[in-house]
Tab-separated table of C-alpha atoms and ligand atoms in Angstrom:
chain	number	residue	atom	x	y	z
A	1	MET	CA	136.491	58.616	-102.495
A	2	ASN	CA	137.038	54.920	-103.317
A	3	LYS	CA	135.612	54.013	-106.766
A	4	ASP	CA	133.458	51.191	-105.359
A	5	ILE	CA	131.671	53.461	-102.878
A	6	LYS	CA	128.301	54.934	-103.847
A	7	GLU	CA	128.098	57.454	-101.026
A	8	ILE	CA	129.710	58.246	-97.714
A	9	LEU	CA	127.108	57.463	-95.055
A	10	ILE	CA	129.101	58.459	-91.958
A	11	SER	CA	132.211	60.638	-92.181
A	12	GLU	CA	135.319	60.268	-90.027
A	13	GLU	CA	134.268	63.306	-87.980
A	14	GLU	CA	130.786	61.877	-87.385
A	15	ILE	CA	132.233	58.522	-86.348
A	16	THR	CA	134.403	60.290	-83.768
A	17	ALA	CA	131.432	62.247	-82.399
A	18	ILE	CA	129.244	59.115	-82.172
A	19	THR	CA	132.064	57.205	-80.464
A	20	MET	CA	132.765	59.974	-77.939
A	21	ASP	CA	129.075	60.004	-76.932
A	22	ILE	CA	129.156	56.266	-76.289
A	23	ALA	CA	132.414	56.562	-74.305
A	24	ASP	CA	130.875	59.304	-72.122
A	25	ARG	CA	127.966	57.037	-71.266
A	26	ILE	CA	130.284	54.101	-70.524
A	27	ASN	CA	132.493	56.258	-68.269
A	28	LYS	CA	129.432	57.267	-66.242
A	29	ASP	CA	127.776	53.842	-66.146
A	30	TYR	CA	130.934	52.019	-65.050
A	31	GLU	CA	132.275	54.658	-62.662
A	32	GLY	CA	134.278	53.012	-59.859
A	33	LYS	CA	134.463	49.731	-61.781
A	34	THR	CA	136.980	48.180	-64.107
A	35	LEU	CA	135.943	47.010	-67.515
A	36	LEU	CA	136.992	44.317	-69.956
A	37	LEU	CA	136.408	45.402	-73.544
A	38	VAL	CA	136.061	42.405	-75.845
A	39	GLY	CA	136.306	43.311	-79.518
A	40	LEU	CA	134.829	40.952	-82.070
A	41	LEU	CA	137.419	40.541	-84.807
A	42	LYS	CA	137.901	41.717	-87.372
A	43	GLY	CA	135.207	44.321	-87.934
A	44	SER	CA	135.283	45.986	-84.508
A	45	LEU	CA	138.999	46.834	-84.725
A	46	ASN	CA	138.617	50.499	-85.700
A	47	PHE	CA	135.615	51.196	-83.456
A	48	MET	CA	137.319	49.569	-80.477
A	49	ALA	CA	140.519	51.586	-81.028
A	50	GLU	CA	138.528	54.816	-81.339
A	51	LEU	CA	136.326	54.049	-78.316
A	52	MET	CA	139.282	53.164	-76.065
A	53	LYS	CA	140.800	56.592	-76.606
A	54	TYR	CA	137.880	58.190	-74.763
A	55	ILE	CA	137.406	55.623	-71.983
A	56	THR	CA	138.734	57.067	-68.756
A	57	ILE	CA	137.907	54.267	-66.293
A	58	PRO	CA	140.472	51.452	-65.804
A	59	CYS	CA	140.027	48.895	-68.563
A	60	LYS	CA	141.582	45.825	-70.097
A	61	ILE	CA	141.054	44.657	-73.641
A	62	ASP	CA	140.732	41.294	-75.331
A	63	PHE	CA	139.479	39.938	-78.626
A	64	MET	CA	137.322	37.165	-79.883
A	65	ALA	CA	136.775	35.966	-83.420
A	66	VAL	CA	133.684	34.139	-84.554
A	67	SER	CA	132.652	33.169	-88.022
A	68	SER	CA	129.149	33.167	-89.403
A	69	TYR	CA	129.632	35.192	-92.559
A	70	GLY	CA	131.037	33.842	-95.781
A	71	ASN	CA	132.132	36.247	-98.449
A	72	GLY	CA	128.566	37.237	-99.234
A	73	THR	CA	126.358	39.882	-97.701
A	74	GLU	CA	124.053	37.583	-95.687
A	75	SER	CA	124.645	35.947	-92.308
A	76	THR	CA	124.497	32.150	-92.325
A	77	GLY	CA	123.042	31.805	-88.838
A	78	ARG	CA	125.723	29.334	-87.786
A	79	VAL	CA	128.351	30.782	-85.443
A	80	ASN	CA	131.740	29.192	-84.675
A	81	ILE	CA	134.395	30.448	-82.271
A	82	VAL	CA	137.601	30.913	-84.235
A	83	LYS	CA	139.530	32.673	-81.462
A	84	ASP	CA	138.546	32.827	-77.802
A	85	VAL	CA	139.434	35.471	-75.175
A	86	SER	CA	142.532	34.792	-73.076
A	87	THR	CA	141.395	36.815	-70.033
A	88	SER	CA	139.663	35.197	-67.075
A	89	LEU	CA	135.992	36.187	-67.165
A	90	GLU	CA	134.677	35.197	-63.773
A	91	GLY	CA	133.359	38.195	-61.829
A	92	VAL	CA	134.367	40.593	-64.601
A	93	ASP	CA	132.286	43.416	-66.141
A	94	VAL	CA	132.433	42.687	-69.859
A	95	LEU	CA	131.559	45.028	-72.690
A	96	ILE	CA	131.359	43.358	-76.079
A	97	ILE	CA	132.349	45.634	-78.949
A	98	GLU	CA	130.773	44.996	-82.349
A	99	ASP	CA	130.916	46.841	-85.665
A	100	ILE	CA	127.353	46.236	-86.835
A	101	ILE	CA	124.335	44.167	-85.798
A	102	ASP	CA	122.328	42.662	-88.602
A	103	SER	CA	120.289	39.480	-87.928
A	104	GLY	CA	121.492	39.410	-84.303
A	105	ASN	CA	122.673	35.804	-84.689
A	106	THR	CA	126.302	36.539	-83.822
A	107	LEU	CA	125.609	38.552	-80.681
A	108	SER	CA	122.886	36.297	-79.412
A	109	PHE	CA	125.363	33.410	-79.536
A	110	ILE	CA	128.152	35.478	-77.926
A	111	LEU	CA	125.878	36.705	-75.131
A	112	LYS	CA	124.900	33.157	-74.192
A	113	TYR	CA	128.541	32.155	-74.300
A	114	PHE	CA	129.634	34.953	-71.935
A	115	LYS	CA	126.714	34.442	-69.564
A	116	ALA	CA	127.757	30.816	-69.151
A	117	LYS	CA	131.221	32.004	-68.024
A	118	ASN	CA	129.895	33.675	-64.849
A	119	CYS	CA	130.857	37.227	-65.773
A	120	LYS	CA	129.647	39.886	-63.341
A	121	SER	CA	127.891	41.664	-66.214
A	122	VAL	CA	127.817	41.516	-69.997
A	123	GLU	CA	126.677	44.379	-72.216
A	124	ILE	CA	126.985	45.217	-75.891
A	125	ALA	CA	128.276	48.310	-77.668
A	126	THR	CA	127.893	48.540	-81.429
A	127	LEU	CA	128.810	51.296	-83.828
A	128	LEU	CA	126.024	50.480	-86.287
A	129	ASP	CA	122.708	48.689	-86.159
A	130	LYS	CA	120.290	47.552	-88.877
A	131	PRO	CA	117.137	47.022	-86.765
A	132	SER	CA	114.955	46.137	-89.783
A	133	ARG	CA	117.088	43.020	-90.394
A	134	ARG	CA	116.792	41.536	-86.906
A	135	LYS	CA	115.901	37.829	-86.661
A	136	VAL	CA	116.875	37.319	-83.008
A	137	GLU	CA	116.341	39.970	-80.328
A	138	VAL	CA	119.513	41.119	-78.583
A	139	PRO	CA	119.669	43.693	-75.777
A	140	VAL	CA	122.054	46.393	-77.038
A	141	LYS	CA	123.038	48.891	-74.366
A	142	TYR	CA	125.134	51.239	-76.508
A	143	SER	CA	124.274	51.749	-80.160
A	144	GLY	CA	126.008	54.377	-82.281
A	145	ARG	CA	123.746	54.767	-85.264
A	146	ALA	CA	120.763	52.866	-86.682
A	147	ILE	CA	120.965	52.554	-90.453
A	148	GLU	CA	118.663	51.295	-93.200
A	149	ASP	CA	119.087	47.946	-94.870
A	150	LEU	CA	122.178	48.919	-96.883
A	151	PHE	CA	125.443	47.049	-97.224
A	152	VAL	CA	128.129	49.300	-95.805
A	153	VAL	CA	131.905	49.020	-95.624
A	154	GLY	CA	134.849	50.907	-94.165
A	155	PHE	CA	136.131	51.730	-90.681
A	156	GLY	CA	136.693	48.016	-90.056
A	157	LEU	CA	133.686	46.686	-91.989
A	158	ASP	CA	134.435	44.578	-95.037
A	159	TYR	CA	133.055	43.045	-98.136
A	160	ALA	CA	134.994	39.831	-98.948
A	161	GLU	CA	137.732	41.117	-96.571
A	162	TYR	CA	138.275	44.360	-98.514
A	163	TYR	CA	137.512	48.006	-97.707
A	164	ARG	CA	138.223	47.720	-93.948
A	165	ASN	CA	140.899	50.395	-94.387
A	166	LEU	CA	138.512	53.147	-95.536
A	167	PRO	CA	138.397	55.848	-92.843
A	168	TYR	CA	134.632	56.425	-93.261
A	169	ILE	CA	131.485	54.243	-93.468
A	170	GLY	CA	130.353	54.079	-97.083
A	171	VAL	CA	127.593	52.360	-99.032
A	172	LEU	CA	129.074	49.783	-101.394
A	173	LYS	CA	127.944	49.991	-105.019
A	174	GLU	CA	125.590	47.086	-105.791
A	175	SER	CA	127.631	46.364	-108.938
A	176	VAL	CA	130.497	45.180	-106.720
A	177	TYR	CA	128.578	42.251	-105.222
A	178	GLU	CA	126.089	41.622	-108.002
A	179	MET	CA	128.975	40.596	-110.293
A	180	GLU	CA	129.762	37.572	-108.091
B	201	LIG	P1	124.558	39.140	-87.632
B	201	LIG	O1	125.013	37.900	-86.965
B	201	LIG	O2	123.637	38.847	-88.794
B	201	LIG	O3	123.989	40.185	-86.698
B	201	LIG	O4	125.803	39.737	-88.371
B	201	LIG	C1	126.699	40.590	-87.777
B	201	LIG	C2	127.966	40.615	-88.600
B	201	LIG	O5	127.654	40.644	-89.999
B	201	LIG	C3	128.768	41.853	-88.352
B	201	LIG	O6	129.704	41.652	-87.332
B	201	LIG	C4	129.445	42.084	-89.680
B	201	LIG	O7	130.661	41.363	-89.730
B	201	LIG	C5	128.526	41.488	-90.697
B	201	LIG	N1	127.715	42.519	-91.385
B	201	LIG	C6	126.386	42.740	-91.282
B	201	LIG	N2	125.986	43.755	-92.047
B	201	LIG	C7	127.108	44.215	-92.649
B	201	LIG	C8	127.347	45.308	-93.563
B	201	LIG	O8	126.477	46.074	-93.989
B	201	LIG	N3	128.648	45.445	-93.960
B	201	LIG	C9	129.653	44.651	-93.531
B	201	LIG	N4	129.471	43.651	-92.665
B	201	LIG	C10	128.209	43.425	-92.237
B	202	LIG	MG1	131.788	41.219	-87.840
């Protein structure tokens, strides 16, 4: 285990099982349709790649990058689009893929943005959710696992851009961010 990790919260095997359950639901819900998966960079990279493996309906993928986080562990509330999707959205069923929902600021902004583009539908799939931290309500259709108010890294999630490469979701030792 990485020396900065206090405990493994969700193992690789558990992540796969959680992801397969979500994919099953998506395959049923969107039967006969085509789907555009929009991953929010960079954190959703691993979840999106894992989820896609188990999606059996026709789908396209695209990415969007927004910034609201600095290098700390708290969301700033301000959201800027750093990279937009390059796929036409009109009349399209969109599924936004997120790593973790915290305050809800990011997704509430993204939802408004997509709704203004005349998509046929927009829904959200997230691997992790911290419901106790919510400041803005967001309707999340597919949620992998609700977790407590802990700062977690790995499987795409970072702290100051590090630890995304860990294959599991782990709780970061407080000493790592309290030093800064
Ligand atoms: P929100 O806008 O406050 O909901 O923040 C969502 C974003 O904050 C996520 O996409 C993550 O990038 C980041 N985030 C929130 N909690 C964590 C965490 O525990 N570890 C790593 N990133 C997090
Ligand atoms: Mg993120």
